[in-house]
CSV table of C-alpha atoms in Angstrom, one decimal:
chain,number,residue,atom,x,y,z
A,1,UNK,CA,0.0,0.0,0.0
A,2,UNK,CA,2.8,2.4,0.9
A,3,UNK,CA,4.6,1.5,-2.4
A,4,UNK,CA,1.4,2.5,-4.3
A,5,UNK,CA,1.2,5.8,-2.5
A,6,UNK,CA,4.9,6.5,-3.3
A,7,UNK,CA,4.3,5.7,-6.9
A,8,UNK,CA,1.3,8.0,-7.0
A,9,UNK,CA,3.5,10.8,-5.6
A,10,UNK,CA,6.0,10.3,-8.3
A,11,UNK,CA,3.3,10.5,-10.9
A,12,UNK,CA,1.9,13.6,-9.4
A,13,UNK,CA,5.4,15.2,-9.4
A,14,UNK,CA,5.9,14.3,-13.0
A,15,UNK,CA,2.6,15.9,-14.0
A,16,UNK,CA,3.5,19.1,-12.1
A,17,UNK,CA,6.7,19.6,-14.3
A,18,UNK,CA,5.9,18.8,-17.9
A,19,UNK,CA,8.6,21.1,-19.3
A,20,UNK,CA,11.5,19.2,-17.7
A,21,UNK,CA,13.9,17.9,-20.2
A,22,UNK,CA,13.7,14.3,-21.0
A,23,UNK,CA,17.4,13.7,-20.4
A,24,UNK,CA,18.0,14.8,-16.8
A,25,UNK,CA,21.8,14.3,-17.0
A,26,UNK,CA,22.1,16.7,-20.0
A,27,UNK,CA,20.1,19.5,-18.4
A,28,UNK,CA,21.8,19.3,-15.0
A,29,UNK,CA,24.8,21.5,-14.3
A,30,UNK,CA,27.9,20.0,-12.6
A,31,UNK,CA,27.5,22.6,-9.9
A,32,UNK,CA,23.9,21.6,-9.1
A,33,UNK,CA,23.3,19.4,-6.1
A,34,UNK,CA,22.8,15.8,-6.9
A,35,UNK,CA,19.2,14.6,-7.3
A,36,UNK,CA,17.4,13.2,-4.2
A,37,UNK,CA,17.8,9.6,-5.3
A,38,UNK,CA,18.7,8.2,-1.9
A,39,UNK,CA,15.5,9.7,-0.5
A,40,UNK,CA,13.4,8.0,-3.1
A,41,UNK,CA,15.2,4.7,-2.4
A,42,UNK,CA,14.6,5.0,1.3
A,43,UNK,CA,10.9,5.7,0.7
A,44,UNK,CA,10.7,2.6,-1.6
A,45,UNK,CA,12.4,0.4,1.0
A,46,UNK,CA,10.1,1.7,3.8
A,47,UNK,CA,7.1,0.9,1.6
A,48,UNK,CA,8.4,-2.6,0.9
A,49,UNK,CA,8.9,-3.2,4.6
A,50,UNK,CA,5.5,-1.9,5.4
A,51,UNK,CA,4.0,-4.2,2.8
A,52,UNK,CA,5.8,-7.2,4.2
A,53,UNK,CA,4.7,-6.4,7.7
A,54,UNK,CA,1.1,-6.1,6.5
A,55,UNK,CA,1.4,-9.4,4.8
A,56,UNK,CA,2.9,-11.1,7.8
A,57,UNK,CA,0.1,-9.7,10.0
A,58,UNK,CA,-2.5,-10.8,7.6
A,59,UNK,CA,-1.0,-14.4,7.7
A,60,UNK,CA,-1.3,-14.5,11.5
A,61,UNK,CA,-4.9,-13.6,11.6
A,62,UNK,CA,-7.1,-16.6,12.6
A,63,UNK,CA,-10.6,-16.4,11.4
A,64,UNK,CA,-13.1,-16.4,14.2
A,65,UNK,CA,-14.8,-19.8,14.8
A,66,UNK,CA,-18.4,-19.7,13.7
A,67,UNK,CA,-20.6,-21.9,15.7
A,68,UNK,CA,-22.8,-24.2,13.6
A,69,UNK,CA,-26.5,-23.8,14.5
A,70,UNK,CA,-27.9,-26.9,16.1
A,71,UNK,CA,-31.1,-28.6,15.1
A,72,UNK,CA,-33.3,-26.4,17.3
A,73,UNK,CA,-31.8,-23.2,16.1
A,74,UNK,CA,-32.2,-24.4,12.5
A,75,UNK,CA,-35.8,-25.2,13.2
A,76,UNK,CA,-36.4,-21.7,14.7
A,77,UNK,CA,-34.7,-20.0,11.8
A,78,UNK,CA,-36.8,-21.9,9.3
A,79,UNK,CA,-40.0,-21.0,11.1
A,80,UNK,CA,-39.0,-17.3,11.3
A,81,UNK,CA,-38.1,-17.4,7.6
A,82,UNK,CA,-41.5,-19.0,6.9
A,83,UNK,CA,-43.3,-16.1,8.6
A,84,UNK,CA,-40.9,-13.6,7.0
A,85,UNK,CA,-39.8,-12.3,10.3
A,86,UNK,CA,-36.6,-10.3,9.9
A,87,UNK,CA,-36.8,-7.8,12.7
A,88,UNK,CA,-33.9,-7.7,15.2
A,89,UNK,CA,-36.1,-7.0,18.1
A,90,UNK,CA,-39.1,-8.7,19.7
A,91,UNK,CA,-42.3,-8.1,17.8
A,92,UNK,CA,-45.8,-9.5,18.5
A,93,UNK,CA,-45.0,-12.1,15.8
A,94,UNK,CA,-42.1,-13.4,17.9
A,95,UNK,CA,-44.3,-13.9,20.9
A,96,UNK,CA,-47.0,-15.6,18.8
A,97,UNK,CA,-44.4,-18.0,17.3
A,98,UNK,CA,-43.0,-18.7,20.8
A,99,UNK,CA,-46.5,-19.6,22.1
A,100,UNK,CA,-47.1,-21.8,19.0
A,101,UNK,CA,-43.9,-23.7,19.8
A,102,UNK,CA,-45.1,-24.3,23.4
A,103,UNK,CA,-48.5,-25.4,22.2
A,104,UNK,CA,-46.9,-27.7,19.6
A,105,UNK,CA,-44.7,-29.3,22.1
A,106,UNK,CA,-47.7,-30.1,24.4
A,107,UNK,CA,-49.6,-31.5,21.5
A,108,UNK,CA,-46.6,-33.5,20.3
A,109,UNK,CA,-46.2,-34.9,23.8
A,110,UNK,CA,-49.8,-36.2,23.8
A,111,UNK,CA,-49.1,-37.8,20.4
A,112,UNK,CA,-46.0,-39.5,21.7
A,113,UNK,CA,-47.7,-40.8,24.8
A,114,UNK,CA,-51.2,-41.6,23.5
A,115,UNK,CA,-50.3,-42.8,20.0
A,116,UNK,CA,-46.7,-43.9,19.6
A,117,UNK,CA,-46.1,-45.5,23.0
A,118,UNK,CA,-49.6,-46.9,23.0
A,119,UNK,CA,-48.9,-48.6,19.7
A,120,UNK,CA,-45.5,-50.0,21.0
A,121,UNK,CA,-47.2,-51.2,24.2
A,122,UNK,CA,-49.8,-53.1,22.2
A,123,UNK,CA,-47.0,-54.8,20.2
A,124,UNK,CA,-45.1,-55.7,23.3
A,125,UNK,CA,-48.1,-57.6,24.8
A,126,UNK,CA,-47.7,-60.1,22.0
A,127,UNK,CA,-44.1,-61.0,22.7
A,128,UNK,CA,-42.9,-63.7,25.1
A,129,UNK,CA,-40.7,-61.6,27.2
A,130,UNK,CA,-41.9,-58.9,29.6
A,131,UNK,CA,-38.8,-56.8,29.2
A,132,UNK,CA,-40.1,-54.7,26.3
A,133,UNK,CA,-43.4,-54.0,28.2
A,134,UNK,CA,-41.3,-52.8,31.2
A,135,UNK,CA,-39.0,-50.7,29.0
A,136,UNK,CA,-41.8,-48.9,27.2
A,137,UNK,CA,-43.5,-48.1,30.5
A,138,UNK,CA,-40.3,-46.8,31.9
A,139,UNK,CA,-39.3,-44.6,28.9
A,140,UNK,CA,-42.6,-43.0,28.3
A,141,UNK,CA,-42.3,-40.2,30.8
A,142,UNK,CA,-38.7,-39.2,30.1
A,143,UNK,CA,-39.3,-39.2,26.3
A,144,UNK,CA,-42.4,-37.0,26.8
A,145,UNK,CA,-40.4,-34.7,29.0
A,146,UNK,CA,-37.8,-34.4,26.2
A,147,UNK,CA,-40.4,-33.2,23.8
A,148,UNK,CA,-41.6,-30.5,26.2
A,149,UNK,CA,-38.1,-29.4,26.9
A,150,UNK,CA,-37.3,-29.1,23.2
A,151,UNK,CA,-40.4,-27.0,22.6
A,152,UNK,CA,-39.6,-24.7,25.5
A,153,UNK,CA,-36.0,-24.1,24.3
A,154,UNK,CA,-37.3,-23.4,20.8
A,155,UNK,CA,-39.8,-20.9,22.2
A,156,UNK,CA,-37.1,-19.1,24.1
A,157,UNK,CA,-34.8,-19.1,21.1
A,158,UNK,CA,-37.4,-17.3,19.0
A,159,UNK,CA,-37.2,-14.3,21.4
A,160,UNK,CA,-34.3,-11.9,21.0
A,161,UNK,CA,-32.5,-12.0,24.3
A,162,UNK,CA,-29.6,-10.1,25.5
A,163,UNK,CA,-26.1,-11.5,25.3
A,164,UNK,CA,-26.2,-12.6,28.9
A,165,UNK,CA,-29.6,-14.1,28.4
A,166,UNK,CA,-28.4,-16.1,25.3
A,167,UNK,CA,-25.4,-17.4,27.3
A,168,UNK,CA,-27.7,-18.5,30.2
A,169,UNK,CA,-30.1,-20.1,27.8
A,170,UNK,CA,-27.2,-22.0,26.2
A,171,UNK,CA,-25.9,-23.3,29.5
A,172,UNK,CA,-29.4,-24.1,30.7
A,173,UNK,CA,-30.3,-26.0,27.5
A,174,UNK,CA,-27.1,-28.0,27.7
A,175,UNK,CA,-27.6,-29.0,31.3
A,176,UNK,CA,-31.3,-29.8,30.8
A,177,UNK,CA,-30.9,-31.9,27.7
A,178,UNK,CA,-27.9,-33.7,29.4
A,179,UNK,CA,-30.1,-34.5,32.4
A,180,UNK,CA,-33.0,-35.7,30.3
A,181,UNK,CA,-30.8,-37.8,28.1
A,182,UNK,CA,-29.1,-39.5,31.1
A,183,UNK,CA,-32.6,-39.9,32.7
A,184,UNK,CA,-33.7,-41.9,29.7
A,185,UNK,CA,-30.6,-44.1,29.9
A,186,UNK,CA,-30.9,-44.5,33.7
A,187,UNK,CA,-34.6,-45.6,33.4
A,188,UNK,CA,-33.7,-48.1,30.7
A,189,UNK,CA,-30.7,-49.3,32.7
A,190,UNK,CA,-32.7,-49.6,35.9
A,191,UNK,CA,-35.5,-51.5,34.1
A,192,UNK,CA,-33.1,-54.0,32.6
A,193,UNK,CA,-31.4,-54.7,36.0
A,194,UNK,CA,-34.8,-55.2,37.7
A,195,UNK,CA,-35.8,-57.6,34.9
A,196,UNK,CA,-32.6,-59.6,35.3
A,197,UNK,CA,-33.2,-59.7,39.1
A,198,UNK,CA,-36.7,-61.2,38.5
A,199,UNK,CA,-35.3,-63.7,36.1
A,200,UNK,CA,-32.6,-64.7,38.6
A,201,UNK,CA,-35.1,-65.1,41.4
A,202,UNK,CA,-37.5,-67.1,39.2
A,203,UNK,CA,-34.7,-69.5,38.1
A,204,UNK,CA,-33.3,-69.8,41.6
A,205,UNK,CA,-29.9,-68.5,40.6
A,206,UNK,CA,-27.3,-67.7,43.3
A,207,UNK,CA,-26.7,-64.2,41.8
A,208,UNK,CA,-30.2,-63.2,42.7
A,209,UNK,CA,-29.2,-62.3,46.3
A,210,UNK,CA,-26.5,-59.9,45.0
A,211,UNK,CA,-28.5,-58.2,42.3
A,212,UNK,CA,-29.6,-55.3,44.6
A,213,UNK,CA,-25.9,-54.7,45.5
A,214,UNK,CA,-24.9,-54.9,41.8
A,215,UNK,CA,-27.7,-52.5,40.9
A,216,UNK,CA,-26.6,-49.9,43.4
A,217,UNK,CA,-23.0,-50.1,42.4
A,218,UNK,CA,-23.7,-49.9,38.6
A,219,UNK,CA,-26.2,-47.0,39.0
A,220,UNK,CA,-23.7,-45.1,41.2
A,221,UNK,CA,-21.0,-45.5,38.5
A,222,UNK,CA,-23.5,-44.4,35.8
A,223,UNK,CA,-24.5,-41.3,37.7
A,224,UNK,CA,-20.9,-40.2,38.3
A,225,UNK,CA,-20.1,-40.8,34.6
A,226,UNK,CA,-23.2,-38.8,33.6
A,227,UNK,CA,-22.3,-35.9,35.9
A,228,UNK,CA,-18.7,-35.7,34.5
A,229,UNK,CA,-20.0,-35.7,30.9
A,230,UNK,CA,-22.5,-32.9,31.7
A,231,UNK,CA,-19.7,-30.8,33.3
A,232,UNK,CA,-17.5,-31.5,30.3
A,233,UNK,CA,-20.2,-30.3,28.0
A,234,UNK,CA,-20.4,-27.0,29.8
A,235,UNK,CA,-16.7,-26.3,28.9
A,236,UNK,CA,-15.0,-27.2,32.1
A,237,UNK,CA,-11.8,-29.2,32.1
A,238,UNK,CA,-12.8,-32.5,33.7
A,239,UNK,CA,-9.3,-34.0,33.1
A,240,UNK,CA,-7.7,-31.4,35.4
A,241,UNK,CA,-10.4,-32.2,38.0
A,242,UNK,CA,-9.7,-35.9,37.8
A,243,UNK,CA,-6.0,-35.3,38.0
A,244,UNK,CA,-6.5,-33.2,41.1
A,245,UNK,CA,-8.5,-36.1,42.6
A,246,UNK,CA,-5.4,-38.3,42.3
A,247,UNK,CA,-3.7,-36.8,45.4
A,248,UNK,CA,-6.9,-36.5,47.3
A,249,UNK,CA,-7.8,-40.1,46.3
A,250,UNK,CA,-4.5,-41.3,47.8
A,251,UNK,CA,-5.3,-39.6,51.1
A,252,UNK,CA,-8.8,-40.9,51.0
A,253,UNK,CA,-7.6,-44.5,50.3
A,254,UNK,CA,-5.2,-44.3,53.3
A,255,UNK,CA,-8.0,-43.0,55.5
A,256,UNK,CA,-10.6,-45.5,54.3
A,257,UNK,CA,-8.6,-48.8,54.2
A,258,UNK,CA,-11.2,-50.7,56.1
A,259,UNK,CA,-14.1,-49.4,54.0
A,260,UNK,CA,-12.2,-50.3,50.8
A,261,UNK,CA,-11.3,-53.7,52.2
A,262,UNK,CA,-15.0,-54.3,53.0
A,263,UNK,CA,-16.0,-53.2,49.5
A,264,UNK,CA,-13.6,-55.7,47.9
A,265,UNK,CA,-14.8,-58.3,50.3
A,266,UNK,CA,-18.3,-57.8,49.1
A,267,UNK,CA,-17.1,-58.1,45.5
A,268,UNK,CA,-15.5,-61.5,46.5
A,269,UNK,CA,-18.7,-62.6,48.1
A,270,UNK,CA,-20.7,-61.5,45.0
A,271,UNK,CA,-18.4,-63.4,42.6
A,272,UNK,CA,-17.9,-66.6,44.7
A,273,UNK,CA,-21.5,-66.7,46.0
A,274,UNK,CA,-20.9,-68.9,49.1
A,275,UNK,CA,-24.4,-68.1,50.4
A,276,UNK,CA,-27.4,-66.0,49.7
A,277,UNK,CA,-30.2,-64.3,51.6
A,278,UNK,CA,-32.3,-66.8,53.7
A,279,UNK,CA,-29.6,-69.5,54.0
A,280,UNK,CA,-28.2,-70.7,57.4
A,281,UNK,CA,-24.4,-70.3,57.5
A,282,UNK,CA,-21.5,-70.5,59.9
A,283,UNK,CA,-18.9,-67.8,59.5
A,284,UNK,CA,-16.0,-68.1,61.8
A,285,UNK,CA,-17.6,-68.5,65.3
A,286,UNK,CA,-21.0,-67.2,64.3
A,287,UNK,CA,-24.1,-69.0,63.0
A,288,UNK,CA,-27.3,-67.6,61.7
A,289,UNK,CA,-29.6,-67.0,58.8
A,290,UNK,CA,-28.4,-64.4,56.2
A,291,UNK,CA,-30.7,-61.4,56.3
A,292,UNK,CA,-28.8,-58.9,54.2
A,293,UNK,CA,-25.6,-58.7,52.1
A,294,UNK,CA,-24.5,-55.1,51.9
A,295,UNK,CA,-21.5,-53.2,50.6
A,296,UNK,CA,-19.9,-53.0,54.1
A,297,UNK,CA,-21.2,-56.0,56.0
A,298,UNK,CA,-23.3,-59.2,56.0
A,299,UNK,CA,-26.0,-59.5,58.6
A,300,UNK,CA,-26.9,-62.8,60.3
A,301,UNK,CA,-30.0,-63.5,62.4
A,302,UNK,CA,-28.8,-66.0,65.1
A,303,UNK,CA,-30.8,-68.7,66.8
A,304,UNK,CA,-31.2,-66.4,69.8
A,305,UNK,CA,-32.9,-63.9,67.5
A,306,UNK,CA,-30.0,-61.4,67.7
A,307,UNK,CA,-28.6,-59.6,64.6
A,308,UNK,CA,-24.9,-59.8,63.9
A,309,UNK,CA,-23.2,-57.6,61.3
A,310,UNK,CA,-20.0,-59.2,60.1
A,311,UNK,CA,-17.6,-57.0,58.0
A,312,UNK,CA,-17.3,-58.3,54.5
A,313,UNK,CA,-13.5,-58.4,54.7
A,314,UNK,CA,-13.9,-60.9,57.6
A,315,UNK,CA,-16.4,-62.9,55.5
A,316,UNK,CA,-13.9,-63.0,52.6
A,317,UNK,CA,-11.1,-64.2,55.0
A,318,UNK,CA,-13.0,-66.7,57.1
A,319,UNK,CA,-14.1,-70.2,56.3
A,320,UNK,CA,-17.8,-70.2,55.4
A,321,UNK,CA,-20.0,-73.2,56.2
A,322,UNK,CA,-23.3,-73.2,54.4
A,323,UNK,CA,-25.5,-75.5,56.4
A,324,UNK,CA,-28.6,-74.9,54.1
A,325,UNK,CA,-26.9,-76.4,51.1
A,326,UNK,CA,-26.4,-79.8,52.9
A,327,UNK,CA,-28.1,-82.5,50.9
A,328,UNK,CA,-28.6,-84.4,54.1
A,329,UNK,CA,-27.8,-83.8,57.8
A,330,UNK,CA,-25.3,-86.1,59.5
A,331,UNK,CA,-26.1,-87.7,62.8
A,332,UNK,CA,-23.3,-89.2,64.9
A,333,UNK,CA,-24.0,-90.5,68.4
A,334,UNK,CA,-22.6,-93.0,70.9
A,335,UNK,CA,-24.7,-95.4,73.0
A,336,UNK,CA,-23.1,-97.1,76.1
A,337,UNK,CA,-24.3,-100.5,77.4
A,338,UNK,CA,-23.3,-101.9,80.7
A,339,UNK,CA,-20.3,-104.3,81.0
A,340,UNK,CA,-22.5,-107.2,81.9
A,341,UNK,CA,-23.7,-107.4,78.3
A,342,UNK,CA,-22.8,-110.6,76.6
A,343,UNK,CA,-21.3,-110.9,73.1
A,344,UNK,CA,-24.5,-112.6,71.8
A,345,UNK,CA,-26.6,-109.8,73.3
A,346,UNK,CA,-24.4,-107.2,71.7
A,347,UNK,CA,-24.7,-108.8,68.3
A,348,UNK,CA,-28.5,-109.0,68.7
A,349,UNK,CA,-29.0,-105.4,69.7
A,350,UNK,CA,-26.7,-104.2,66.9
A,351,UNK,CA,-28.9,-106.0,64.4
A,352,UNK,CA,-32.0,-104.5,66.0
A,353,UNK,CA,-30.6,-100.9,65.6
A,354,UNK,CA,-29.6,-101.5,62.0
A,355,UNK,CA,-33.1,-102.7,61.2
A,356,UNK,CA,-34.7,-99.7,62.9
A,357,UNK,CA,-32.6,-97.3,60.8
A,358,UNK,CA,-33.2,-99.1,57.5
A,359,UNK,CA,-37.0,-99.2,58.1
A,360,UNK,CA,-37.3,-95.4,58.7
A,361,UNK,CA,-38.1,-93.4,55.5
A,362,UNK,CA,-36.6,-90.2,57.1
A,363,UNK,CA,-33.1,-91.9,57.1
A,364,UNK,CA,-30.9,-91.6,54.0
A,365,UNK,CA,-30.1,-95.2,53.1
A,366,UNK,CA,-26.8,-94.6,51.4
A,367,UNK,CA,-24.8,-94.7,54.6
A,368,UNK,CA,-25.9,-96.5,57.8
A,369,UNK,CA,-23.1,-97.4,60.2
A,370,UNK,CA,-23.9,-99.2,63.5
A,371,UNK,CA,-20.8,-100.8,65.2
A,372,UNK,CA,-19.5,-101.9,68.6
A,373,UNK,CA,-16.7,-99.3,68.6
A,374,UNK,CA,-15.0,-99.0,71.9
A,375,UNK,CA,-14.5,-100.3,75.5
A,376,UNK,CA,-15.3,-97.2,77.4
A,377,UNK,CA,-14.3,-96.3,81.0
A,378,UNK,CA,-17.7,-97.4,82.2
A,379,UNK,CA,-19.6,-98.7,79.2
A,380,UNK,CA,-19.5,-100.8,76.0
A,381,UNK,CA,-19.8,-98.1,73.3
A,382,UNK,CA,-21.9,-98.5,70.2
A,383,UNK,CA,-21.3,-95.8,67.5
A,384,UNK,CA,-24.3,-94.9,65.3
A,385,UNK,CA,-23.7,-92.8,62.1
A,386,UNK,CA,-26.4,-92.0,59.5
A,387,UNK,CA,-27.8,-89.1,57.6
A,388,UNK,CA,-31.3,-87.6,58.0
A,389,UNK,CA,-32.8,-87.3,54.5
A,390,UNK,CA,-34.2,-83.8,55.2
A,391,UNK,CA,-31.5,-81.3,56.2
A,392,UNK,CA,-34.0,-79.1,58.0
A,393,UNK,CA,-32.8,-78.8,61.6
A,394,UNK,CA,-36.2,-79.2,63.2
A,395,UNK,CA,-37.3,-82.2,61.1
A,396,UNK,CA,-33.9,-83.9,61.7
A,397,UNK,CA,-34.4,-83.5,65.4
A,398,UNK,CA,-37.9,-85.1,65.1
A,399,UNK,CA,-36.3,-88.0,63.3
A,400,UNK,CA,-33.6,-88.4,66.0
A,401,UNK,CA,-36.2,-88.4,68.7
A,402,UNK,CA,-38.3,-91.1,67.0
A,403,UNK,CA,-35.3,-93.3,66.4
A,404,UNK,CA,-34.0,-92.9,70.0
A,405,UNK,CA,-37.3,-94.0,71.4
A,406,UNK,CA,-37.3,-97.1,69.2
A,407,UNK,CA,-33.7,-97.9,70.2
A,408,UNK,CA,-34.6,-97.6,73.9
A,409,UNK,CA,-37.4,-100.2,73.4
A,410,UNK,CA,-35.1,-102.5,71.5
A,411,UNK,CA,-32.5,-102.4,74.3
A,412,UNK,CA,-35.1,-103.0,77.0
A,413,UNK,CA,-36.6,-105.9,75.0
A,414,UNK,CA,-33.1,-107.6,75.1
A,415,UNK,CA,-32.9,-107.2,78.8
A,416,UNK,CA,-30.0,-104.8,78.6
A,417,UNK,CA,-29.5,-101.4,80.2
A,418,UNK,CA,-27.6,-98.3,79.3
A,419,UNK,CA,-24.5,-97.6,81.3
A,420,UNK,CA,-23.7,-94.4,83.1
A,421,UNK,CA,-20.4,-93.2,84.5
A,422,UNK,CA,-19.5,-95.3,87.6
A,423,UNK,CA,-16.3,-95.8,89.7
A,424,UNK,CA,-15.3,-98.8,91.9
A,425,UNK,CA,-13.0,-97.9,94.8
A,426,UNK,CA,-10.9,-100.9,96.2
A,427,UNK,CA,-9.7,-100.5,99.7
A,428,UNK,CA,-6.7,-102.7,100.8
A,429,UNK,CA,-4.2,-102.7,103.6
A,430,UNK,CA,-4.3,-102.9,107.4
A,431,UNK,CA,-6.6,-100.0,107.9
A,432,UNK,CA,-9.1,-101.3,105.3
A,433,UNK,CA,-9.1,-104.7,107.1
A,434,UNK,CA,-9.7,-103.1,110.5
A,435,UNK,CA,-12.6,-101.1,109.1
A,436,UNK,CA,-14.0,-104.2,107.5
A,437,UNK,CA,-13.7,-106.1,110.8
A,438,UNK,CA,-15.5,-103.4,112.7
A,439,UNK,CA,-18.3,-103.4,110.2
A,440,UNK,CA,-18.7,-107.1,110.5
C-alpha cells in the first residue's frame, strides 16, 4: 500500500513539471546538487517493509470460529423465515411464534404418549418376554419430557434475548438436555437390571441375592459418569479435575482402608457366592440366617434372634460353612451299654438298631453305620452314624427323637441297660481290714 502511495506521488510530481527535459543528465549543471535519489530509495524500502509487515500480520490472523447452528436453532430460523420475520427486536409475531412452539410441544407430547407409545405397548403384549413391556412403560415419561423441553427451548430461542440471556439459555439448554438424556438411559438401565433380578429369582440363581448390590454399584458409577459428561459439555476441564483427585484419592484411600477392604470383600462374596439371603451359614464363630448382604457387612440372624453384622473383609477371609446347602444332615451319636452285656446280646442289639434305621423313611439309606466301637471307661460303646434325609434342623431333630425311642425299646426288650459313669474304689491294707472287721 505504501509503495502504491509513493508511486502516486511520483506520478503527481511528474505531472506538475511537464517542461522538464527528457534527459536529466544533460540539463543538470555539474555545480547543481545531486538529485534526491537516496530519499526515493529510502521511501521505496520503507514501503516494501510496510507491505511485508502487513502481509505477515495478515498471515497470522485466525478467522473467528463460527458456531454451527444446532437442530433447534435451524428449526427456529426456518419458522421465522417461513413467517418472513426479519426484525432484530421482539415483535408480536415473535411472541406468537413462541407460544405456538409451546402449544406444539404439548400436542406432540400427547401424540408421543397416546399414539406412539400406546402402539408399541400393544405390540409388546404379543411378545414372550416382559422386558419390552417394562421398557416402554419406563421410557414413556422421560421421552415425553424431552419433547416438552425441546419445545420450551425453541420458544425461548425465538425471542431476541440479551447477550447474557443467550449465554444463560445455552448453558441451561445444555444441562437440561444432558439430564433428560441420562434420565432416559438411567430408566432403561434400571429396568433391565430389575428384569434380570426377577429372572434370577425365578430360576433360583445364586446371583439373585447380589442383584440389589450390583444394581446400586452400577447405578452409582453411571450417575458419576453422567455428571462428568455434563460438566465437560459446559466447557469445564474434567481432566484437570480428575488429575486433582489423584492426590486426594490417595489420602482418601489411606483413611478408608477398612471401607475399601469391606468393599472388595463384598465383591469377592458376589463373585464366589458362598451363600445367599435366607440361608443358614456358619462364618467363623457365628451361626445364623443371612438377612442382608451389603457393601460393608453381611447381617446374620442368630438362633437367639440377635442380629450380627460381620464385616465383608472378615467374611472373605474366614471359612464359610453353608448349612442350608447340605443335601442331608449327618447324625453321629454313641450309646453305652453296661459291661454285663454278653457278646450274643451285643450282636443281637446291633442287628435291631440297624433294622430300625433301615425301616425309617426319614433316614438316608446310602450310609448307615452301627458298630460296637470301643470299650469305654464305664460302658461298651456303640457308635451310630447315619444321615437324615431332610437337612432341616427341626425335622432332623424329630427324626432323631423317634429313632432314639425305638432304640430304647429294643435295648429294653433284650434285657439290657444303658451304662452311666461309675467308679469302683478298692480298699486294701491294714486300715481297710480293720474297718471291714468293725463293720462285720
